[in-house]
Amino acid sequence: MAVNRAFGCAWRLSRAHNDSGGTRRCVDGIVSLAARDDIAGSPVVVRARINNLLNKDDELAYAYNTPRRDARAAHGRQRR
């Protein structure tokens, strides 16, 4: 039985800047990971994702906070 796996990583890097309120924001990197596992011969698919892995407190825009770390998992069936 063959196993097909996929892994991914997203890294968003922001440079040091002042927000519109004058607060100095430092250089920050937000890391997110994802994985998918398809088992050949089986209709089952498993997916998992972790956003903001290092739980960084970052603000994309004034008064808009990036969500803190969260994780999601799902399973389903493939159509054949």
PDB file of C-alpha atoms in Angstrom:
ATOM      1  CA  MET A   1       0.000   0.000   0.000  1.00  0.00           C
ATOM      2  CA  ALA A   2       1.514   3.319  -1.074  1.00  0.00           C
ATOM      3  CA  VAL A   3       1.344   6.368   1.137  1.00  0.00           C
ATOM      4  CA  ASN A   4       1.266   9.857  -0.387  1.00  0.00           C
ATOM      5  CA  ARG A   5       2.232  12.649   1.978  1.00  0.00           C
ATOM      6  CA  ALA A   6       2.580  16.375   1.432  1.00  0.00           C
ATOM      7  CA  PHE A   7       4.098  18.904   3.807  1.00  0.00           C
ATOM      8  CA  GLY A   8       4.163  22.673   3.524  1.00  0.00           C
ATOM      9  CA  CYS A   9       5.503  25.671   5.354  1.00  0.00           C
ATOM     10  CA  ALA A  10       4.588  29.341   5.002  1.00  0.00           C
ATOM     11  CA  TRP A  11       6.785  32.080   6.427  1.00  0.00           C
ATOM     12  CA  ARG A  12       5.652  35.711   6.434  1.00  0.00           C
ATOM     13  CA  LEU A  13       8.388  38.163   7.319  1.00  0.00           C
ATOM     14  CA  SER A  14       7.668  41.781   8.224  1.00  0.00           C
ATOM     15  CA  ARG A  15      10.308  44.483   8.535  1.00  0.00           C
ATOM     16  CA  ALA A  16      10.742  46.919  11.414  1.00  0.00           C
ATOM     17  CA  HIS A  17       8.313  49.837  11.084  1.00  0.00           C
ATOM     18  CA  ASN A  18       6.202  52.328  13.017  1.00  0.00           C
ATOM     19  CA  ASP A  19       2.455  51.722  12.945  1.00  0.00           C
ATOM     20  CA  SER A  20       0.015  54.610  12.515  1.00  0.00           C
ATOM     21  CA  GLY A  21      -0.147  55.057  16.301  1.00  0.00           C
ATOM     22  CA  GLY A  22       3.623  55.609  16.426  1.00  0.00           C
ATOM     23  CA  THR A  23       4.378  52.264  18.073  1.00  0.00           C
ATOM     24  CA  ARG A  24       7.617  50.699  16.860  1.00  0.00           C
ATOM     25  CA  ARG A  25       7.018  47.223  15.462  1.00  0.00           C
ATOM     26  CA  CYS A  26      10.036  44.929  15.225  1.00  0.00           C
ATOM     27  CA  VAL A  27      11.071  42.514  12.524  1.00  0.00           C
ATOM     28  CA  ASP A  28       8.846  39.503  12.886  1.00  0.00           C
ATOM     29  CA  GLY A  29       8.342  36.198  11.127  1.00  0.00           C
ATOM     30  CA  ILE A  30       5.109  34.223  11.258  1.00  0.00           C
ATOM     31  CA  VAL A  31       5.516  30.500  10.518  1.00  0.00           C
ATOM     32  CA  SER A  32       2.642  28.183   9.582  1.00  0.00           C
ATOM     33  CA  LEU A  33       2.876  24.445   8.850  1.00  0.00           C
ATOM     34  CA  ALA A  34       0.551  22.120   6.937  1.00  0.00           C
ATOM     35  CA  ALA A  35       0.464  18.380   6.238  1.00  0.00           C
ATOM     36  CA  ARG A  36      -1.729  16.041   4.189  1.00  0.00           C
ATOM     37  CA  ASP A  37      -1.728  12.246   4.157  1.00  0.00           C
ATOM     38  CA  ASP A  38      -3.485  10.187   1.453  1.00  0.00           C
ATOM     39  CA  ILE A  39      -3.305   6.424   1.791  1.00  0.00           C
ATOM     40  CA  ALA A  40      -3.531   4.757  -1.616  1.00  0.00           C
ATOM     41  CA  GLY A  41      -6.298   2.211  -1.823  1.00  0.00           C
ATOM     42  CA  SER A  42      -8.160   3.937   0.978  1.00  0.00           C
ATOM     43  CA  PRO A  43     -10.696   6.736   0.566  1.00  0.00           C
ATOM     44  CA  VAL A  44      -9.485   8.434   3.769  1.00  0.00           C
ATOM     45  CA  VAL A  45      -7.617  11.779   3.673  1.00  0.00           C
ATOM     46  CA  VAL A  46      -6.150  13.392   6.788  1.00  0.00           C
ATOM     47  CA  ARG A  47      -5.135  17.077   6.913  1.00  0.00           C
ATOM     48  CA  ALA A  48      -3.571  19.181   9.677  1.00  0.00           C
ATOM     49  CA  ARG A  49      -2.463  22.815   9.906  1.00  0.00           C
ATOM     50  CA  ILE A  50      -0.836  24.958  12.606  1.00  0.00           C
ATOM     51  CA  ASN A  51      -0.976  28.720  12.084  1.00  0.00           C
ATOM     52  CA  ASN A  52       1.424  31.098  13.853  1.00  0.00           C
ATOM     53  CA  LEU A  53       3.525  28.181  15.148  1.00  0.00           C
ATOM     54  CA  LEU A  54       5.740  30.318  17.411  1.00  0.00           C
ATOM     55  CA  ASN A  55       2.721  32.270  18.740  1.00  0.00           C
ATOM     56  CA  LYS A  56       4.130  35.666  17.699  1.00  0.00           C
ATOM     57  CA  ASP A  57       2.188  38.786  18.608  1.00  0.00           C
ATOM     58  CA  ASP A  58       2.150  40.633  15.295  1.00  0.00           C
ATOM     59  CA  GLU A  59      -0.060  43.331  13.807  1.00  0.00           C
ATOM     60  CA  LEU A  60      -0.554  43.358  10.036  1.00  0.00           C
ATOM     61  CA  ALA A  61      -2.214  46.772  10.026  1.00  0.00           C
ATOM     62  CA  TYR A  62      -3.215  49.323  12.663  1.00  0.00           C
ATOM     63  CA  ALA A  63      -5.918  47.895  14.948  1.00  0.00           C
ATOM     64  CA  TYR A  64      -5.888  44.540  13.144  1.00  0.00           C
ATOM     65  CA  ASN A  65      -4.204  41.828  15.188  1.00  0.00           C
ATOM     66  CA  THR A  66      -2.936  38.618  13.678  1.00  0.00           C
ATOM     67  CA  PRO A  67      -4.651  35.638  15.314  1.00  0.00           C
ATOM     68  CA  ARG A  68      -2.597  33.824  17.907  1.00  0.00           C
ATOM     69  CA  ARG A  69      -1.514  30.222  17.387  1.00  0.00           C
ATOM     70  CA  ASP A  70      -4.275  27.871  16.325  1.00  0.00           C
ATOM     71  CA  ALA A  71      -4.409  24.318  15.018  1.00  0.00           C
ATOM     72  CA  ARG A  72      -6.860  22.585  12.726  1.00  0.00           C
ATOM     73  CA  ALA A  73      -7.276  18.962  11.801  1.00  0.00           C
ATOM     74  CA  ALA A  74      -9.705  17.346   9.388  1.00  0.00           C
ATOM     75  CA  HIS A  75     -10.374  14.001   7.838  1.00  0.00           C
ATOM     76  CA  GLY A  76     -12.547  13.118   4.907  1.00  0.00           C
ATOM     77  CA  ARG A  77     -13.140  10.763   2.055  1.00  0.00           C
ATOM     78  CA  GLN A  78     -11.838  11.025  -1.487  1.00  0.00           C
ATOM     79  CA  ARG A  79     -14.145  10.511  -4.418  1.00  0.00           C
ATOM     80  CA  ARG A  80     -13.183   7.605  -6.618  1.00  0.00           C
TER      81      ARG A  80
END
